[in-house]
Amino acid sequence: MLQASLEGLLLIFSVSSLTFMFLGIAFGLLIGFLPGLGGIVAMALLLPFTFGMSPPEAFALLIGAHTGTIFGSSITSILFNVPGASKSVVVCFDGFPMTQRGEGVRALAAGATASLLGGIIGALVLTVSLPLMKMVMLALAPPEYFMMAIWGLTIIAIFSEGSVLKGLVAAGFGLAIAFIGMDPVTGTARYTFGISELVDGFDIPVAIMGLFAISQMIKLYVKGGSIVERDQSLANSKSGLIEGIKDAFRHWRTVLQASFLGVFIGALPGVGASVASIAAYGAAVQTSKTPERFGKGAVEGVIAPEATNASSEGGHLIPTLAFGIPGSEVAVILLAAFVMLGIQPGREMLEYNLPLVFNLVWLIVLTNVFSTGFGLMMSPYLVRMTALPGNFLIPIILAVCVSGAYAMNKSMLDVVVAMVFGIIGYYMDKYNYSRADMVIGMVLALMIERYMQISLTLYGSKFLLERPLTLVFAVLIILSVIYPFARRIMAKRKAVLGG
Amino acid sequence: MSRRAQENLVAFLFLFFFLAMIYLSYDYTYKARMVPVPIYVISALIMLLQIYFMNFKKNINLNVDAAELLTGGKSKDSVKGPEKTEQVKIQKVEGGSELAAISMIVLYLVMTLLIGILPAMFLFVFGFFILITKMKWYISLLVTLATEVSIYILFSYVLQIKFFQGWLVKLFLG
């Protein structure tokens, strides 16, 4: 195994592989910068170029591009509240408030370091758990997936900014929006008003772009000035960088917890990285001693989703390599590359092509190292953009948003949707209806409906009581809901007793 | 309009939305509405509860913190009397610009639909710099062209996306 690992590492150190890796990272960063276009777009665009390449070269290009998009979309999420992809939306929750407070460099550095650590942990877990994960994956059935989605919903209270009722309404609104389109079970077109383009439903990245990016530009126009004051954004950029790196190590428990969650959720086929980052954020809040800081610029709120986003890459590869079942959309592209290169994933690959498996593992590590290095180097310069006058940024960001929304499906309806959601997002923010809760509702709606219907068909109406694992999940959900309240009550009692 | 009236208006809009969705759901089969309907009903009930708290509970004014409710306290984030007046004042200042911001978004959308993405982008960005940012015309033109060219290279050249041409262009040029 050690020899295979070394062979896998050596495969990267050829001039061509290294060149393709850097090209991939640069391309990924560029695509990541553009709102709405995530890793899948970057990899899909590069896939035709891998024809005729050797497997290590092709993997270097594809993995490099994907890792680059993760950091690229984090930059826009943290600095402008513009998530590059749906899985980066959670990074906005605390990253942007940190930027507004003049701690953009710290947030970028903490995110980049957490991403590096998450990527390394993800790769290590991938190596160790390949044989074990098979058992775990086979043990989980639709009722457990359903419970996982419900667990994701429990973090709604966190983002409610003092109004849980409004937060719940926002989540209900998000769920309602996600129900527009074709019902996943019966195939009925619901709430489409006869508009054929709505049969596929609203594209979540387009809606997120409107809710966060366009609404943020409206807010900036109304507020005037810039995202942060110039003095504030440039002051302490060096100490912010070091502080951010230290933050990731200081909150090592959050990094570990988020990374393991990322690998675990990433390994489950059909459960996207967005769900993983929501779950990791929720877990970070529920285990934090000061949960009230979250959503207002807590560095752990940046660290947790960044670590998860990076570690889930390792997770996605587990079912892809072990069974040939893609764990995510990105893994689908990778699987297509395997087919193009004549590689058969599954048992055969693990037995006869082990150096290539380790080549992928090492690529995840190295691409994370290089994109983090780039991120740390560039963050003091990137953060200067936030000090530009709002009236300079607004038209440019709006122009990029319109192009990005159109590029998603080459449909003008997406541009209209992004604009409409921008206006809705502005008013939701103004009247304290959490946009984050709405996004959580939108992301989890399909998973809830699909797995609930499948569970009902397979196990009947008592599906929650039929399977011990589902009950374990139910208990965990109840505990995670009660825990913050119980802790608050206990803290109050302690304060009363203490004086 | 007072802040409370605005909050009520938004709350009733949400309530109307959920009620309309419940009504529409009965056009679909039991399986197709099995998950959405309970969610709409619960959301509508929560909205009614929020409306009740907003208007009839004086100690919990606009924002209701569930944690505080459970522990029997008063929400620290609730908007109190004096702050409310302050917010109404701020609201008046925001009103004009807010309307301008929304109009600007709508105008950009209409322009995009009529003349296409790239020409609308040029007009919008250049017009914004001249009329709102008050930049010198040649700097505005330079930044606008730089934006336009960058977007063209990224989307049309690299990503091979053919931009929408606009209804007017289609109408006159076919």
XYZ file of C-alpha atoms in Angstrom:
673
model
C 0.000 0.000 0.000
C 2.872 2.339 0.902
C 4.552 1.578 -2.382
C 1.333 2.260 -4.279
C 0.983 5.541 -2.398
C 4.520 6.582 -3.371
C 3.944 5.576 -6.969
C 0.762 7.642 -6.982
C 2.665 10.670 -5.680
C 5.441 10.272 -8.228
C 2.883 10.231 -11.050
C 2.136 13.882 -10.267
C 5.741 15.003 -10.434
C 6.102 15.092 -14.167
C 6.326 18.399 -16.028
C 3.111 17.743 -17.935
C 1.054 16.692 -14.870
C 2.246 19.679 -12.855
C 1.522 22.040 -15.746
C -1.995 20.651 -16.184
C -2.584 20.858 -12.448
C -1.666 24.564 -12.324
C -3.670 25.257 -15.469
C -6.630 23.500 -13.893
C -6.322 25.494 -10.650
C -6.084 28.805 -12.546
C -9.100 27.934 -14.699
C -11.043 26.779 -11.650
C -10.309 30.011 -9.781
C -11.555 32.002 -12.762
C -14.774 29.979 -13.069
C -15.230 30.056 -9.298
C -15.187 33.856 -9.432
C -18.182 33.881 -11.763
C -21.439 33.629 -9.843
C -23.462 30.471 -10.346
C -20.796 28.521 -12.206
C -19.291 25.884 -9.965
C -16.862 22.984 -10.213
C -19.125 20.967 -12.466
C -19.039 23.669 -15.167
C -15.256 23.945 -14.921
C -14.790 20.186 -15.176
C -17.384 19.748 -17.920
C -15.618 22.388 -20.009
C -12.254 20.744 -19.534
C -13.417 17.168 -20.076
C -13.070 17.196 -23.901
C -9.462 18.383 -23.546
C -8.549 15.285 -21.539
C -9.073 13.087 -24.587
C -5.684 11.621 -25.473
C -4.085 12.578 -22.179
C -2.600 10.037 -19.787
C -4.744 9.369 -16.664
C -2.441 11.328 -14.259
C -2.482 14.356 -16.604
C -6.257 14.237 -17.045
C -6.864 13.875 -13.303
C -4.431 16.720 -12.564
C -6.365 19.030 -14.884
C -9.828 18.038 -13.631
C -9.101 17.870 -9.885
C -7.071 21.100 -10.132
C -9.988 22.886 -11.791
C -12.462 21.617 -9.248
C -10.343 22.593 -6.245
C -9.743 26.004 -7.823
C -13.484 26.665 -8.097
C -13.967 25.895 -4.399
C -11.579 28.650 -3.370
C -12.639 30.987 -6.186
C -16.279 30.889 -5.108
C -15.274 31.321 -1.453
C -13.543 34.593 -2.323
C -16.689 36.138 -3.808
C -18.851 34.680 -1.004
C -16.675 36.191 1.713
C -15.907 39.535 0.088
C -19.132 40.389 -1.768
C -21.816 38.038 -0.386
C -21.970 36.576 -3.902
C -21.806 32.770 -3.702
C -20.061 31.266 -6.711
C -21.859 27.943 -6.208
C -24.717 26.713 -4.035
C -22.361 24.900 -1.668
C -20.554 28.208 -0.969
C -23.710 29.942 0.188
C -23.074 28.881 3.803
C -19.676 30.604 3.679
C -21.512 33.929 3.124
C -23.377 33.684 6.438
C -20.342 34.615 8.529
C -17.725 35.430 5.892
C -19.472 38.549 4.618
C -20.220 39.990 8.093
C -16.501 39.525 8.847
C -15.635 41.479 5.691
C -18.068 44.233 6.669
C -16.284 44.396 10.029
C -12.964 44.862 8.232
C -11.836 41.267 8.807
C -11.966 40.103 5.197
C -8.313 39.003 5.113
C -8.780 37.012 8.314
C -11.893 35.323 6.906
C -10.144 34.478 3.623
C -7.072 33.140 5.422
C -9.125 31.100 7.894
C -11.247 29.719 5.048
C -8.222 28.847 2.904
C -6.431 27.112 5.789
C -9.577 25.231 6.826
C -10.037 24.209 3.216
C -6.471 22.880 3.124
C -6.911 20.937 6.350
C -10.316 19.657 5.211
C -8.858 18.549 1.885
C -6.025 16.675 3.591
C -8.370 15.025 6.110
C -10.757 14.115 3.289
C -7.944 12.505 1.321
C -6.680 10.594 4.374
C -10.150 9.360 5.263
C -10.646 8.336 1.644
C -7.482 6.226 1.840
C -8.351 4.573 5.125
C -12.087 4.170 4.698
C -12.417 2.791 1.192
C -12.992 -0.763 2.470
C -15.107 0.347 5.471
C -17.381 2.824 3.725
C -18.913 0.058 1.649
C -20.576 -1.347 4.780
C -21.741 2.073 5.986
C -23.209 2.994 2.607
C -25.063 -0.280 2.295
C -26.472 0.092 5.824
C -28.170 3.401 5.007
C -31.576 3.373 3.339
C -34.042 6.114 2.220
C -35.513 6.629 5.751
C -32.028 7.543 7.032
C -31.494 9.959 4.123
C -34.873 11.504 4.961
C -33.828 11.927 8.591
C -30.562 13.531 7.490
C -32.518 16.141 5.519
C -34.705 16.794 8.565
C -31.527 17.234 10.603
C -30.455 19.892 8.107
C -33.714 21.737 8.762
C -33.036 21.882 12.492
C -30.384 24.542 12.022
C -32.988 27.033 10.778
C -33.286 28.495 14.262
C -29.638 29.560 14.070
C -30.120 32.014 11.246
C -33.296 33.547 12.513
C -31.649 36.708 13.849
C -33.894 36.927 16.889
C -37.024 35.764 15.106
C -37.415 32.022 14.847
C -41.002 32.380 13.612
C -39.885 34.506 10.681
C -37.024 32.063 10.076
C -39.487 29.176 9.902
C -41.695 31.122 7.498
C -38.648 31.839 5.329
C -37.771 28.134 5.319
C -41.380 27.289 4.431
C -41.144 29.805 1.595
C -37.920 28.164 0.377
C -39.542 24.723 0.496
C -42.568 26.100 -1.392
C -40.347 27.583 -4.097
C -38.519 24.271 -4.448
C -41.831 22.419 -4.891
C -42.521 24.434 -8.050
C -41.835 22.150 -11.000
C -42.113 18.450 -11.581
C -42.979 16.228 -8.634
C -40.084 13.733 -8.327
C -42.393 10.784 -7.676
C -45.556 11.228 -9.735
C -44.044 13.378 -12.474
C -46.861 15.924 -12.108
C -45.986 19.516 -13.053
C -46.908 21.482 -9.911
C -47.565 25.228 -9.506
C -46.149 26.004 -12.962
C -49.204 27.970 -14.244
C -48.716 26.322 -17.611
C -45.239 27.819 -18.097
C -43.245 24.996 -19.661
C -39.882 26.459 -18.551
C -40.972 26.063 -14.928
C -41.434 22.298 -15.230
C -37.776 21.809 -14.249
C -38.285 24.151 -11.297
C -36.136 27.085 -10.308
C -32.420 26.561 -10.631
C -31.117 26.871 -7.069
C -27.815 28.625 -7.975
C -29.794 31.203 -10.005
C -32.151 31.849 -7.101
C -29.196 32.084 -4.690
C -27.482 34.553 -7.004
C -30.560 36.759 -6.860
C -31.185 36.329 -3.154
C -27.639 37.182 -2.158
C -25.727 38.939 -4.933
C -28.411 41.116 -6.542
C -30.144 41.909 -3.256
C -26.743 42.854 -1.812
C -26.210 45.300 -4.673
C -29.639 46.872 -4.035
C -28.725 47.140 -0.357
C -25.370 48.687 -1.189
C -27.025 51.237 -3.464
C -29.557 52.172 -0.783
C -26.903 52.306 1.949
C -24.340 54.158 -0.154
C -20.577 54.117 0.476
C -18.595 50.908 0.063
C -18.816 47.399 1.531
C -16.165 48.356 4.091
C -14.430 51.609 4.866
C -11.086 51.916 3.117
C -9.034 52.339 6.319
C -10.769 49.390 7.892
C -10.192 47.066 4.950
C -6.504 47.810 4.606
C -5.638 48.018 8.270
C -4.206 44.912 9.896
C -4.199 42.907 6.662
C -0.923 41.232 7.667
C -2.029 40.409 11.180
C -5.422 39.364 9.799
C -3.681 36.853 7.565
C -1.733 35.310 10.434
C -4.766 35.509 12.695
C -6.860 33.674 10.080
C -4.316 30.863 9.755
C -4.152 30.600 13.542
C -7.960 30.556 13.720
C -8.133 27.389 11.630
C -5.715 25.635 14.003
C -7.282 27.185 17.120
C -10.639 25.706 16.089
C -9.185 22.323 15.210
C -12.176 20.528 16.686
C -14.504 22.394 14.291
C -12.177 21.547 11.387
C -12.079 17.855 12.336
C -15.815 17.625 12.920
C -16.652 19.442 9.675
C -14.132 17.410 7.670
C -15.462 14.068 8.886
C -19.022 15.211 8.220
C -17.953 16.309 4.745
C -16.412 12.934 3.945
C -19.395 11.052 5.361
C -22.094 13.085 3.603
C -19.970 13.382 0.464
C -19.759 9.593 0.293
C -23.536 9.228 0.185
C -24.681 9.179 -3.428
C -27.273 11.809 -4.264
C -26.601 14.017 -1.245
C -24.931 17.181 -2.486
C -22.084 19.189 -0.970
C -24.617 21.954 -0.154
C -26.271 19.614 2.342
C -22.847 18.746 3.793
C -21.906 22.388 4.322
C -25.298 23.156 5.913
C -24.908 20.158 8.244
C -21.328 21.136 9.144
C -22.388 24.702 9.889
C -25.260 23.438 12.042
C -22.962 21.083 13.917
C -20.470 23.927 14.486
C -23.206 26.104 15.986
C -24.657 23.341 18.102
C -21.270 22.480 19.601
C -20.099 26.073 20.029
C -19.978 27.649 23.488
C -21.126 30.939 21.976
C -23.692 30.031 19.296
C -25.173 33.535 19.329
C -22.095 34.832 17.452
C -22.932 32.746 14.379
C -24.453 34.586 11.441
C -22.836 37.803 12.700
C -19.226 37.135 11.720
C -17.972 34.134 13.710
C -14.785 32.747 12.200
C -15.919 29.172 12.947
C -18.846 29.888 10.605
C -16.325 30.242 7.775
C -14.033 27.427 8.899
C -16.739 24.725 9.131
C -18.240 24.994 5.623
C -14.824 25.527 4.010
C -13.405 22.400 5.649
C -16.513 20.447 4.641
C -16.477 21.654 1.039
C -12.869 20.527 0.668
C -13.203 17.230 2.543
C -16.373 16.217 0.701
C -14.203 15.905 -2.418
C -12.562 12.891 -0.823
C -15.999 11.664 0.216
C -17.439 11.919 -3.291
C -14.622 9.742 -4.575
C -15.393 6.860 -2.190
C -18.481 5.491 -3.990
C -17.017 6.524 -7.360
C -13.858 4.512 -6.866
C -15.328 1.670 -4.827
C -18.480 0.921 -6.836
C -18.403 3.180 -9.879
C -21.407 5.050 -8.419
C -20.854 8.816 -8.635
C -21.254 10.512 -5.246
C -21.960 13.908 -6.811
C -22.297 15.755 -10.115
C -18.560 16.373 -10.054
C -17.940 12.656 -9.613
C -20.116 12.050 -12.689
C -17.627 14.070 -14.761
C -14.765 12.174 -13.191
C -16.489 8.912 -13.981
C -16.895 10.065 -17.586
C -13.156 10.769 -17.620
C -12.506 7.241 -16.304
C -14.547 5.801 -19.169
C -12.775 8.015 -21.716
C -9.407 6.906 -20.382
C -10.407 3.246 -20.372
C -10.344 2.864 -16.583
C -12.899 0.642 -14.908
C -13.709 1.901 -11.397
C -14.724 -0.534 -8.700
C -13.023 -3.619 -7.301
C -10.759 -3.971 -10.318
C -9.418 -0.435 -9.915
C -8.782 -0.911 -6.201
C -6.939 -4.180 -6.816
C -4.976 -3.535 -10.010
C -4.840 0.249 -10.328
C -4.056 1.242 -6.755
C -1.296 3.767 -7.700
C -3.906 5.638 -9.748
C -6.252 5.719 -6.757
C -3.447 7.202 -4.663
C -2.657 9.575 -7.499
C -6.182 10.988 -7.038
C -5.706 11.143 -3.266
C -2.412 13.026 -3.600
C -3.917 15.343 -6.202
C -6.656 16.357 -3.760
C -3.961 17.154 -1.184
C -1.610 19.000 -3.546
C -4.257 21.022 -5.379
C -5.570 22.118 -1.982
C -2.053 23.093 -0.895
C -1.484 25.190 -4.019
C -4.885 26.874 -4.112
C -4.587 27.646 -0.379
C -1.105 29.067 -0.958
C -2.499 31.223 -3.726
C -5.391 32.267 -1.521
C -3.164 33.269 1.367
C -0.845 35.181 -0.931
C -3.635 37.046 -2.688
C -6.056 37.732 0.167
C -4.497 41.073 1.291
C -4.850 42.311 -2.306
C -8.261 40.790 -2.991
C -9.758 42.399 0.086
C -8.942 45.855 -1.306
C -11.754 45.364 -3.807
C -14.282 45.660 -0.987
C -13.121 49.216 -0.308
C -14.035 50.291 -3.852
C -17.017 52.654 -3.912
C -20.335 50.809 -4.099
C -21.394 52.853 -7.105
C -18.373 51.495 -8.951
C -18.984 47.852 -8.008
C -22.788 47.724 -8.433
C -23.056 47.906 -12.262
C -20.109 45.539 -12.780
C -21.414 42.900 -10.344
C -24.939 43.197 -11.761
C -23.563 42.742 -15.285
C -21.639 39.617 -14.202
C -24.755 38.288 -12.421
C -26.937 38.724 -15.520
C -24.333 36.959 -17.682
C -23.838 34.201 -15.088
C -27.581 33.621 -14.677
C -28.038 33.369 -18.439
C -25.006 31.106 -18.833
C -26.416 28.550 -16.407
C -29.087 27.175 -18.774
C -28.864 29.658 -21.656
C -32.323 30.862 -20.695
C -33.589 34.410 -20.225
C -36.075 33.066 -17.703
C -33.117 32.494 -15.371
C -32.155 36.175 -15.698
C -35.728 37.182 -14.827
C -35.713 34.715 -11.897
C -32.396 36.080 -10.584
C -33.689 39.672 -10.746
C -37.026 38.805 -9.098
C -35.273 36.844 -6.350
C -32.925 39.804 -5.921
C -35.856 42.069 -5.105
C -37.478 39.406 -2.877
C -34.130 38.886 -1.113
C -33.732 42.596 -0.455
C -37.121 42.866 1.231
C -36.658 39.601 3.130
C -33.411 40.949 4.536
C -34.989 44.305 5.352
C -37.824 42.712 7.323
C -35.650 40.043 8.987
C -36.915 37.000 7.076
C -33.695 35.019 6.867
C -32.528 34.398 3.304
C -30.264 31.657 4.655
C -33.273 29.770 6.013
C -34.969 30.107 2.649
C -31.938 28.606 0.884
C -31.793 25.741 3.392
C -35.460 25.032 2.660
C -34.822 25.100 -1.084
C -31.787 22.811 -0.893
C -33.422 20.243 1.374
C -36.940 20.215 -0.123
C -36.236 17.761 -2.903
C -34.323 15.410 -0.615
C -37.118 15.467 1.981
C -39.863 14.807 -0.540
C -38.006 12.189 -2.556
C -36.808 10.101 0.398
C -40.078 10.412 2.270
C -42.029 9.099 -0.706
C -39.557 6.266 -1.316
C -39.593 5.359 2.394
C -43.386 5.281 2.425
C -43.453 3.039 -0.622
C -40.800 0.685 0.750
C -41.680 0.536 4.434
C -45.218 1.930 4.751
C -46.452 4.684 7.034
C -44.455 3.411 10.033
C -41.119 3.761 8.275
C -39.703 5.876 11.085
C -40.243 3.085 13.589
C -39.270 0.163 11.381
C -35.536 0.749 11.204
C -33.257 1.076 14.254
C -30.867 3.372 12.410
C -33.709 5.797 11.608
C -34.605 5.871 15.284
C -30.975 6.651 16.156
C -31.100 9.572 13.708
C -34.416 10.717 15.218
C -32.908 10.719 18.719
C -29.881 12.653 17.444
C -32.171 15.241 15.838
C -34.194 15.682 19.030
C -30.994 16.029 21.067
C -29.495 18.551 18.674
C -32.698 20.639 18.828
C -32.951 20.499 22.622
C -29.242 21.010 23.336
C -28.971 24.776 22.574
C -32.106 25.528 24.618
C -30.976 23.322 27.500
C -27.571 24.969 27.477
C -29.113 28.419 27.524
C -31.359 27.517 30.455
C -28.420 26.002 32.328
C -26.275 29.083 31.660
C -29.081 31.290 32.998
C -29.396 29.153 36.121
C -25.640 29.263 36.609
C -25.678 33.043 36.252
C -28.511 33.324 38.800
C -26.744 31.012 41.233
C -23.431 32.751 40.669
C -24.680 36.129 41.616
C -46.032 53.979 6.200
C -45.011 52.971 9.726
C -42.631 50.084 10.289
C -45.419 48.048 11.889
C -47.674 48.581 8.865
C -44.840 47.531 6.563
C -44.183 44.417 8.662
C -47.886 43.571 8.568
C -48.020 44.051 4.824
C -45.088 41.675 4.280
C -46.553 39.148 6.722
C -49.927 39.195 4.969
C -48.208 38.775 1.599
C -46.507 35.630 2.893
C -49.788 34.414 4.374
C -51.575 34.999 1.077
C -48.819 33.108 -0.742
C -49.145 30.042 1.501
C -52.956 30.079 1.312
C -52.830 30.373 -2.478
C -50.423 27.419 -2.638
C -52.762 25.322 -0.446
C -55.675 26.201 -2.758
C -53.632 25.334 -5.866
C -52.460 22.040 -4.354
C -55.951 20.568 -4.596
C -55.543 20.454 -8.384
C -52.970 17.689 -7.927
C -53.139 14.042 -6.877
C -52.833 13.021 -3.232
C -49.230 11.834 -3.731
C -48.179 15.041 -5.462
C -49.548 17.247 -2.660
C -48.733 14.965 0.268
C -45.530 16.754 1.276
C -46.221 20.360 0.126
C -49.658 20.830 1.760
C -48.600 20.127 5.384
C -45.630 22.467 4.897
C -47.868 25.277 3.580
C -50.381 24.752 6.391
C -47.658 24.851 9.060
C -46.041 27.914 7.438
C -49.401 29.718 7.267
C -50.080 28.931 10.935
C -46.627 30.202 11.933
C -47.252 33.359 9.924
C -50.580 33.874 11.733
C -48.771 33.423 15.054
C -46.158 36.003 13.995
C -48.941 38.434 12.979
C -50.611 37.886 16.357
C -47.375 38.548 18.255
C -46.595 41.595 16.138
C -49.936 43.213 16.805
C -51.289 41.946 20.092
C -48.285 41.260 22.328
C -46.873 44.512 23.549
C -43.863 43.103 25.381
C -42.722 41.142 22.322
C -42.880 43.671 19.585
C -41.820 42.740 16.083
C -39.297 39.927 16.283
C -40.167 36.830 18.260
C -37.253 34.793 19.522
C -38.406 31.210 20.136
C -35.628 30.568 22.625
C -36.746 33.543 24.691
C -40.350 32.411 24.408
C -39.465 28.981 25.723
C -37.469 30.403 28.597
C -40.234 32.881 29.359
C -38.202 36.011 28.707
C -38.443 38.940 26.383
C -36.624 38.965 23.076
C -33.493 41.046 23.227
C -33.783 41.621 19.519
C -37.344 42.820 19.651
C -37.805 46.343 18.402
C -38.727 48.623 21.277
C -40.676 51.885 21.200
C -37.980 54.560 20.773
C -35.980 52.507 18.252
C -39.131 52.103 16.236
C -39.529 55.847 15.761
C -35.879 56.018 14.783
C -36.439 53.319 12.158
C -39.435 55.112 10.712
C -37.249 58.186 10.266
C -34.534 56.191 8.545
C -37.169 54.580 6.390
C -38.173 57.923 4.907
C -34.593 58.594 3.841
C -34.264 55.093 2.356
C -37.573 55.239 0.458
C -36.452 57.253 -2.573
C -33.208 55.411 -3.164
C -34.901 52.076 -2.600
C -37.406 52.846 -5.316
C -34.572 54.017 -7.554
C -32.642 50.796 -6.888
C -35.629 48.579 -7.743
C -36.424 50.699 -10.835
C -32.797 50.365 -11.911
C -32.983 46.558 -11.659
C -36.270 46.480 -13.591
C -34.892 48.870 -16.230
C -31.797 46.711 -16.699
C -33.971 43.615 -17.057
C -36.275 45.266 -19.606
C -33.280 46.562 -21.603
C -31.748 43.064 -21.579
C -34.985 41.516 -22.837
C -35.384 44.133 -25.570
C -31.906 44.657 -26.952
C -29.961 41.633 -25.674
C -27.412 40.963 -22.957
C -24.283 42.630 -24.332
C -25.794 45.916 -25.658
C -27.933 46.280 -22.519
C -24.875 45.677 -20.367
C -22.982 48.420 -22.187
C -25.827 50.928 -21.832
C -26.495 50.036 -18.211
C -22.889 50.086 -16.993
C -21.973 53.222 -18.953
C -25.211 54.997 -17.985
C -24.748 54.053 -14.327
C -21.198 55.426 -14.261
C -22.224 58.672 -15.957
C -25.532 59.343 -14.183
C -25.040 57.851 -10.733
C -21.322 57.433 -10.089
C -20.689 60.794 -11.867
C -17.451 59.566 -13.383
C -15.799 61.382 -16.298
C -17.160 60.084 -19.614
C -13.866 58.721 -20.923
C -13.102 56.843 -17.675
C -16.675 55.500 -17.700
C -16.261 54.385 -21.291
C -12.940 52.732 -20.522
C -14.258 50.786 -17.498
C -17.438 49.847 -19.384
C -15.457 48.543 -22.340
C -13.120 46.625 -20.026
C -16.144 45.001 -18.311
C -17.818 44.220 -21.628
C -14.682 42.727 -23.191
C -13.853 40.651 -20.082
C -17.370 39.223 -19.964
C -17.341 38.570 -23.698
C -13.999 36.731 -23.494
C -15.015 34.692 -20.439
C -18.502 33.731 -21.482
C -18.539 33.815 -25.272
C -14.960 32.828 -26.032
C -13.964 30.534 -23.135
C -17.358 29.107 -22.173
C -18.709 29.176 -25.769
C -22.019 30.723 -24.722
C -24.086 32.508 -27.349
C -25.720 35.434 -25.603
C -29.416 36.282 -25.937
C -29.899 38.867 -28.685
C -33.038 40.618 -27.524
C -36.603 40.659 -28.781
C -36.193 43.891 -30.754
C -33.078 42.610 -32.508
C -34.911 39.377 -33.347
C -37.937 41.346 -34.565
C -36.026 43.674 -36.888
C -33.033 41.602 -37.901
C -34.668 38.162 -37.777
